[in-house]
XYZ file of C-alpha atoms in Angstrom:
519
model
C 22.096 -2.389 38.360
C 22.712 -5.848 39.815
C 23.242 -8.969 37.700
C 23.566 -12.587 38.847
C 25.740 -14.997 36.855
C 26.487 -18.690 37.122
C 29.112 -20.960 35.602
C 26.852 -21.620 32.632
C 26.419 -17.894 31.986
C 30.183 -17.486 31.873
C 30.463 -20.211 29.239
C 27.863 -18.655 26.944
C 29.275 -16.432 24.205
C 26.839 -13.617 24.898
C 28.522 -13.054 28.277
C 31.688 -12.093 26.413
C 29.804 -9.723 24.106
C 27.957 -7.898 26.872
C 30.759 -7.832 29.451
C 33.361 -6.696 26.937
C 31.198 -3.735 25.912
C 30.358 -2.919 29.540
C 34.068 -2.649 30.292
C 34.715 -0.490 27.236
C 31.928 1.893 28.236
C 33.048 1.985 31.867
C 29.630 1.190 33.326
C 30.428 2.007 36.943
C 26.874 1.399 38.160
C 26.907 -2.224 36.993
C 27.599 -4.814 39.710
C 27.596 -8.506 38.761
C 27.645 -11.431 41.195
C 29.307 -14.598 39.908
C 28.050 -17.657 41.802
C 31.241 -19.663 41.443
C 30.206 -23.138 42.611
C 32.053 -25.119 39.938
C 28.993 -27.145 38.940
C 26.831 -27.291 35.823
C 24.155 -29.800 34.846
C 26.629 -32.413 33.614
C 28.843 -32.256 36.697
C 32.054 -30.557 37.841
C 33.013 -27.948 35.271
C 36.760 -28.644 35.270
C 36.274 -30.947 32.307
C 34.834 -28.203 30.096
C 35.434 -24.825 31.738
C 38.901 -23.853 32.960
C 38.932 -20.122 32.207
C 40.697 -17.785 34.598
C 37.551 -15.730 35.079
C 39.075 -12.970 37.249
C 41.789 -12.292 34.668
C 39.236 -12.447 31.877
C 37.159 -9.702 33.466
C 40.186 -7.638 34.398
C 41.128 -7.791 30.715
C 37.679 -6.377 29.907
C 38.459 -3.437 32.184
C 36.288 -4.552 35.096
C 36.913 -4.111 38.806
C 37.113 -7.665 40.190
C 36.521 -8.630 43.829
C 37.723 -12.204 44.304
C 36.877 -15.124 46.582
C 33.995 -13.695 48.596
C 32.307 -16.277 50.841
C 28.892 -16.578 49.250
C 27.431 -17.954 52.480
C 28.587 -14.987 54.577
C 26.142 -12.070 54.465
C 28.618 -9.652 56.044
C 31.284 -10.505 53.459
C 28.803 -10.007 50.630
C 27.694 -6.644 52.039
C 31.302 -5.484 52.315
C 31.916 -6.499 48.695
C 28.867 -4.534 47.561
C 30.113 -1.418 49.345
C 33.526 -1.814 47.703
C 31.832 -2.208 44.320
C 29.777 0.955 44.831
C 32.951 2.870 45.632
C 34.325 2.077 42.150
C 32.471 4.466 39.812
C 34.596 4.227 36.658
C 34.369 0.465 36.044
C 31.766 -2.276 36.300
C 32.429 -4.696 39.154
C 32.421 -8.498 39.239
C 31.965 -9.946 42.738
C 33.086 -13.577 42.683
C 31.237 -15.460 45.412
C 32.508 -18.929 46.248
C 29.513 -21.094 47.120
C 28.635 -24.741 47.621
C 25.690 -25.914 45.579
C 23.166 -27.746 47.749
C 24.724 -26.271 50.902
C 23.714 -28.316 53.953
C 22.871 -31.496 52.062
C 25.183 -34.193 53.515
C 25.047 -36.486 50.483
C 24.486 -34.129 47.565
C 26.096 -30.777 48.306
C 28.867 -29.845 45.913
C 27.565 -32.150 43.176
C 25.391 -31.815 40.104
C 22.834 -34.165 41.698
C 21.107 -31.145 43.232
C 21.498 -28.788 40.269
C 18.146 -29.356 38.652
C 16.597 -32.152 40.693
C 14.771 -32.216 44.041
C 16.757 -33.501 46.992
C 14.105 -36.036 47.992
C 12.323 -36.359 51.330
C 15.090 -38.302 53.070
C 17.806 -35.845 52.066
C 15.610 -32.880 53.002
C 15.262 -34.371 56.481
C 19.049 -34.612 56.712
C 19.417 -30.996 55.568
C 17.072 -29.889 58.356
C 19.228 -31.741 60.846
C 22.493 -30.388 59.438
C 21.277 -26.786 59.463
C 19.475 -27.128 62.774
C 16.150 -26.213 61.197
C 13.413 -27.534 63.493
C 10.372 -26.019 61.816
C 7.802 -27.876 59.703
C 7.436 -27.207 55.959
C 5.931 -23.785 55.177
C 6.371 -22.615 58.766
C 8.434 -19.409 58.900
C 9.507 -18.160 62.342
C 8.283 -14.670 63.169
C 11.752 -13.142 63.469
C 12.783 -14.556 60.086
C 9.564 -13.359 58.474
C 9.975 -9.890 59.925
C 13.573 -9.731 58.781
C 12.581 -10.449 55.189
C 9.252 -8.589 55.148
C 9.868 -5.655 52.834
C 6.373 -4.156 52.861
C 7.058 -1.490 55.470
C 10.554 -0.715 54.184
C 9.268 -0.678 50.620
C 6.406 1.657 51.469
C 8.806 4.013 53.221
C 11.200 3.960 50.276
C 8.345 4.624 47.864
C 7.081 7.536 49.951
C 10.582 8.985 50.133
C 10.911 8.764 46.353
C 7.494 10.340 45.808
C 8.384 13.213 48.127
C 11.626 13.791 46.236
C 9.793 13.765 42.916
C 7.250 16.302 44.174
C 10.114 18.594 45.161
C 11.837 17.967 41.829
C 8.615 18.733 39.982
C 8.339 22.035 41.805
C 11.932 22.988 41.012
C 12.065 21.610 37.447
C 8.501 21.329 36.069
C 9.482 20.762 32.425
C 12.030 18.051 33.204
C 9.606 16.400 35.622
C 6.896 16.373 32.955
C 9.317 14.770 30.502
C 10.281 12.136 33.095
C 6.607 11.425 33.736
C 5.902 11.078 30.003
C 8.870 8.924 29.114
C 9.615 6.830 32.192
C 6.402 6.561 34.188
C 3.806 6.515 31.395
C 5.811 5.590 28.311
C 3.786 8.030 26.234
C 4.900 9.798 23.069
C 4.732 13.577 22.598
C 1.177 14.739 21.931
C 2.033 15.930 18.420
C 3.997 12.853 17.349
C 1.173 11.054 15.519
C 0.273 14.107 13.440
C 3.898 14.828 12.532
C 4.517 11.175 11.668
C 1.451 11.053 9.422
C 2.646 14.217 7.680
C 6.026 12.569 7.069
C 4.349 9.450 5.648
C 2.320 11.639 3.281
C 5.490 13.509 2.302
C 7.276 10.213 1.596
C 4.389 9.136 -0.619
C 4.337 12.459 -2.473
C 8.085 12.452 -3.174
C 7.816 9.183 -5.065
C 11.489 8.298 -4.642
C 12.918 5.094 -6.069
C 15.218 4.165 -3.191
C 16.165 1.113 -1.163
C 13.858 0.608 1.780
C 16.945 0.723 4.067
C 17.487 4.293 2.789
C 13.807 5.030 3.370
C 14.316 3.700 6.890
C 17.206 6.105 7.415
C 15.017 8.966 6.210
C 12.401 7.919 8.764
C 14.980 7.808 11.555
C 16.187 11.275 10.554
C 12.617 12.564 10.718
C 11.675 10.941 14.030
C 14.834 11.234 16.178
C 14.490 15.028 16.612
C 10.906 14.479 17.786
C 11.767 11.704 20.255
C 14.701 12.076 22.651
C 13.868 8.574 23.915
C 14.931 6.933 20.635
C 18.255 5.206 21.344
C 19.862 3.789 18.228
C 22.655 1.413 17.388
C 24.050 -1.174 15.006
C 26.215 -4.273 15.308
C 29.132 -2.750 13.365
C 27.032 -2.221 10.233
C 25.900 1.397 10.535
C 27.055 2.207 7.004
C 25.106 -0.736 5.594
C 22.054 -0.678 7.869
C 21.875 3.136 7.473
C 21.011 3.770 11.109
C 23.166 6.873 11.601
C 21.641 10.303 10.937
C 22.852 13.882 11.419
C 21.426 14.061 14.930
C 23.069 10.796 16.045
C 25.677 11.129 18.773
C 27.758 8.194 19.950
C 27.820 7.123 23.585
C 31.300 6.689 25.073
C 32.857 6.045 28.468
C 33.718 9.743 28.660
C 30.362 11.079 27.438
C 27.109 9.184 27.969
C 24.883 12.012 26.716
C 24.527 10.566 23.210
C 21.663 8.732 21.538
C 23.574 6.054 19.606
C 25.431 2.929 20.754
C 28.204 1.448 18.643
C 27.670 -2.184 19.628
C 30.552 -3.614 17.615
C 30.219 -7.087 16.100
C 27.860 -8.261 18.837
C 24.447 -9.069 17.331
C 23.326 -11.277 20.223
C 24.753 -8.925 22.814
C 23.129 -5.931 21.127
C 19.690 -7.538 21.151
C 20.023 -8.615 24.786
C 21.275 -5.176 25.838
C 18.276 -3.623 24.101
C 16.078 -5.836 26.276
C 17.709 -4.426 29.389
C 17.363 -0.833 28.200
C 13.712 -1.349 27.325
C 12.943 -3.078 30.625
C 14.539 -0.146 32.475
C 12.168 2.271 30.747
C 12.536 5.799 29.464
C 14.006 4.760 26.114
C 12.820 3.119 22.903
C 15.889 1.240 21.621
C 16.460 0.380 17.991
C 19.346 -1.825 16.899
C 20.340 -3.050 13.471
C 22.111 -5.853 11.665
C 21.636 -7.921 8.515
C 18.471 -10.017 8.490
C 20.525 -13.204 8.134
C 22.386 -12.428 11.365
C 19.119 -12.248 13.297
C 19.328 -15.984 13.762
C 22.432 -15.585 15.919
C 20.470 -13.155 18.118
C 17.199 -15.097 17.986
C 17.056 -15.987 21.679
C 17.239 -12.341 22.746
C 14.579 -11.381 20.203
C 12.358 -14.190 21.461
C 12.823 -13.016 25.046
C 11.930 -9.496 23.961
C 8.643 -10.795 22.563
C 7.998 -13.003 25.586
C 8.604 -10.059 27.940
C 6.563 -7.661 25.761
C 9.424 -5.180 25.561
C 9.308 -2.033 23.471
C 12.211 -2.754 21.122
C 12.685 -2.018 17.436
C 14.894 -4.560 15.646
C 16.088 -3.219 12.288
C 17.145 -5.808 9.699
C 18.505 -4.934 6.261
C 19.766 -6.927 3.265
C 16.601 -8.963 3.414
C 16.718 -11.325 0.427
C 18.517 -12.867 -2.522
C 18.234 -9.385 -4.024
C 21.421 -8.358 -2.226
C 23.311 -10.530 -4.683
C 26.995 -11.390 -4.619
C 27.388 -11.971 -0.870
C 25.811 -15.313 -1.621
C 23.635 -17.766 0.298
C 25.452 -17.271 3.614
C 24.045 -13.735 3.678
C 20.736 -14.314 1.888
C 17.937 -15.062 4.385
C 15.384 -17.589 3.160
C 13.848 -18.935 6.375
C 14.220 -15.936 8.691
C 11.063 -14.009 7.782
C 8.896 -17.021 8.546
C 10.608 -17.465 11.900
C 10.069 -13.820 12.827
C 6.423 -13.887 11.803
C 5.748 -17.023 13.808
C 7.207 -15.526 16.989
C 4.266 -14.634 19.256
C 3.905 -10.947 20.117
C 6.532 -9.839 17.581
C 5.246 -7.583 14.810
C 7.265 -7.934 11.607
C 7.089 -5.331 8.826
C 8.575 -5.672 5.342
C 7.822 -2.406 3.508
C 7.525 -2.064 -0.260
C 8.719 1.538 -0.593
C 9.392 4.777 1.272
C 5.786 5.376 2.329
C 5.404 1.886 3.787
C 8.810 2.233 5.478
C 7.724 5.466 7.171
C 4.419 3.895 8.220
C 6.208 0.859 9.643
C 8.500 3.074 11.712
C 5.495 4.964 13.067
C 3.797 1.690 14.011
C 6.945 0.371 15.710
C 7.471 3.547 17.726
C 3.845 3.722 18.841
C 3.671 0.071 19.895
C 3.849 -0.341 23.681
C 2.965 -4.025 24.044
C 5.880 -5.754 22.365
C 8.828 -5.546 19.980
C 8.808 -4.885 16.259
C 11.092 -6.195 13.509
C 11.541 -3.833 10.560
C 12.908 -5.603 7.484
C 14.459 -3.565 4.674
C 16.050 -4.145 1.275
C 19.536 -3.392 0.071
C 18.426 -2.718 -3.514
C 16.375 0.206 -4.796
C 12.615 -0.334 -4.967
C 10.003 1.170 -7.261
C 7.738 3.864 -5.865
C 4.147 2.623 -5.558
C 1.259 4.937 -6.453
C -1.463 5.145 -3.776
C -4.546 7.107 -2.890
C -4.803 8.849 0.460
C -7.071 6.068 1.692
C -4.508 3.446 0.698
C -1.754 5.330 2.523
C -3.932 5.305 5.641
C -4.570 1.570 5.255
C -0.847 0.731 5.362
C -1.199 0.827 9.149
C -3.615 -2.120 8.941
C -0.824 -4.450 7.837
C -2.437 -5.466 4.545
C -4.548 -3.536 2.062
C -5.790 -3.474 -1.520
C -3.165 -1.783 -3.669
C -4.524 -2.547 -7.141
C -8.105 -3.649 -7.609
C -10.298 -5.112 -10.297
C -13.636 -3.958 -11.608
C -16.006 -6.205 -9.723
C -14.909 -9.333 -7.887
C -11.430 -10.457 -8.961
C -10.678 -13.800 -10.553
C -7.446 -13.999 -8.594
C -5.712 -12.194 -5.739
C -1.965 -11.582 -5.700
C -0.360 -10.979 -2.288
C 3.126 -9.503 -2.058
C 5.480 -7.842 0.401
C 8.541 -5.640 0.279
C 10.666 -5.691 -2.848
C 8.246 -8.026 -4.621
C 5.297 -5.620 -4.566
C 6.615 -3.665 -7.543
C 7.031 -6.674 -9.835
C 3.660 -8.044 -8.681
C 1.921 -4.793 -9.657
C 3.550 -5.025 -13.094
C 2.381 -8.626 -13.408
C -1.161 -7.541 -12.534
C -1.021 -4.918 -15.278
C 0.092 -7.586 -17.748
C -2.744 -9.871 -16.644
C -5.284 -7.077 -17.011
C -3.979 -6.435 -20.521
C -4.846 -10.067 -21.229
C -8.376 -9.556 -19.960
C -7.868 -11.033 -16.506
C -9.523 -9.487 -13.461
C -7.000 -9.450 -10.617
C -6.353 -7.724 -7.297
C -2.989 -6.938 -5.694
C -2.736 -6.885 -1.911
C 0.330 -5.382 -0.293
C 0.852 -7.059 3.074
C 3.800 -5.436 4.859
C 2.836 -6.927 8.244
C 0.939 -10.194 8.457
C 0.558 -10.048 12.248
C -0.977 -6.576 12.133
C -3.299 -7.652 9.315
C -4.311 -10.739 11.286
C -5.443 -8.515 14.176
C -7.878 -6.555 12.014
C -11.596 -7.166 12.347
C -13.179 -9.950 10.326
C -15.074 -7.567 8.052
C -11.917 -5.754 6.993
C -9.991 -8.970 6.342
C -12.904 -10.294 4.291
C -12.958 -7.081 2.261
C -9.280 -7.524 1.391
C -9.168 -11.319 1.008
C -12.759 -12.428 0.313
C -13.330 -16.093 0.982
C -15.183 -16.335 -2.329
C -11.926 -15.819 -4.238
C -9.934 -19.007 -3.851
C -7.433 -18.362 -6.626
C -4.565 -16.714 -4.761
C -0.855 -16.297 -5.417
C 1.688 -14.975 -2.899
C 4.994 -13.501 -4.058
C 7.972 -13.122 -1.719
C 11.707 -13.876 -1.812
C 11.414 -16.089 1.263
C 10.428 -19.674 1.995
C 7.079 -20.577 0.476
C 5.597 -22.484 3.420
C 4.491 -19.485 5.475
C 2.159 -18.161 2.789
C -0.183 -21.131 2.492
C -2.205 -19.781 5.429
C -3.275 -16.987 3.063
C -3.398 -18.683 -0.334
C -4.715 -22.072 0.828
C -3.514 -25.489 -0.243
C -4.858 -24.882 -3.735
C -3.069 -21.552 -4.052
C 0.405 -20.882 -5.393
C 3.487 -19.230 -3.929
C 6.236 -17.660 -6.002
C 8.972 -17.968 -3.415
C 12.041 -19.871 -2.293
C 12.473 -23.550 -1.470
C 16.279 -23.625 -1.617
C 19.131 -21.433 -0.466
C 20.202 -18.617 -2.766
C 23.304 -18.314 -4.928
C 26.171 -15.902 -5.441
C 25.405 -13.664 -8.416
C 24.184 -10.133 -9.103
C 20.825 -9.456 -7.460
C 18.837 -8.928 -10.690
C 20.211 -12.174 -12.119
C 19.172 -14.083 -9.006
C 15.683 -12.612 -9.010
C 15.244 -13.722 -12.608
C 16.787 -17.140 -11.962
C 14.421 -17.874 -9.070
C 11.332 -16.701 -10.927
C 10.604 -13.267 -9.492
C 9.667 -11.893 -12.891
C 6.533 -10.553 -14.508
C 6.408 -13.493 -16.922
C 6.657 -16.140 -14.202
C 4.071 -14.480 -11.974
C 1.695 -14.113 -14.928
C 2.104 -17.749 -15.970
C 1.646 -18.893 -12.349
C -1.670 -17.025 -12.109
C -2.839 -18.279 -15.503
C -2.014 -21.888 -14.651
C -3.877 -21.547 -11.369
C -6.967 -20.150 -13.094
C -6.866 -22.852 -15.757
C -6.742 -25.546 -13.073
């Protein structure tokens, strides 16, 4: 695996996270080129970057090859061969280069970092380099030297021939390689076994935290899927991502299925991107939901690149209590949901947690964020049809006789209290519906008829309930609707006290609905 780094990359904190872990794990097949030209956008880096980079990487446990002439192909090739010879450590090849090489007036300066040279300077570069050809004219010998079609076709044919021989000698392993790496398919019986586990989770009726329900799902699915590669950013005991079949990956033994990432949320998320892009694995990595913001760029890139990642986030609300507002996410759910091509699930109980894991594993076209609670959640009664409809992202959980006067929409830990509020409203003679919406993006992709059946346009009185910022929910309740949610940061107090303080109670939800109907 080859990686290219610049001065800016070395300044970014994520380079420390990833390179430190690479050294610890002894990734001998990792070769990184550092383009050491001493320039960043603002100018010469001496004013803001004076690290001794070789010593830094040696301290990580890397093999460092210093001062390679980055303009000398033979020197670079020799460095690559030396790097390949080192199999116990990753290698950093430090190539000394001149930015804008050949430009008489701009080389070695930030003037050519992100700006065109200009026609006059380009003409001077041609003269300096002895390049006599017109723009877009490539000499035949140069073209042939860089034309990789024939070499690529030969390499592909060689690989195909080797795989045919491998398939003959090891048919079962070859079939597994074809399924996991080439096609990215799941085992043929996975869907049926996953649905059986969802039904079992519903039947058990356990009152557990959704993070515990997530762990139960991992325990059920890991034995079925050798491609599941887990991990946590030093929070395995809190995220509950370790199961009996988890085996840690170390420098001495890479046969495991679990990476201890250490306190490296950003690095973890970026590393997952690399693993997913490589293929053959479905990575899942966990941290607290609040810490997602530190890793947000990597999660965004995962969505942009349509990578098959599963981001697991626990401790999802003010319900976690005493850790206080620094650890209580208010704005994060909205940010996740507004990220294109990222499916976000916030399950209400064990059955929804199992269904969300199934959806995340089966999804090939992008990443999924699974958001779980710290506190125990009530079990929700459902029919078989309702269990099946969890996969649609939003569904009718409690319905009225005839068209409802009002619709209550809730997610995650707030579904239970919303159902109780609906019961109280019905006892007062009100006709209400409760919609559980664990994944808004999945619900939004349903056909118009289904969405109309769940949220009929004729019912304008709508209330959303979630321990997150209120703004996101107005797309579902309308400007005339109400949201029982958060508009401030949380506080440090026991979780139940905070939920009551911020209005996540039966009484407040009931009064909110009644006021809306009276208006």
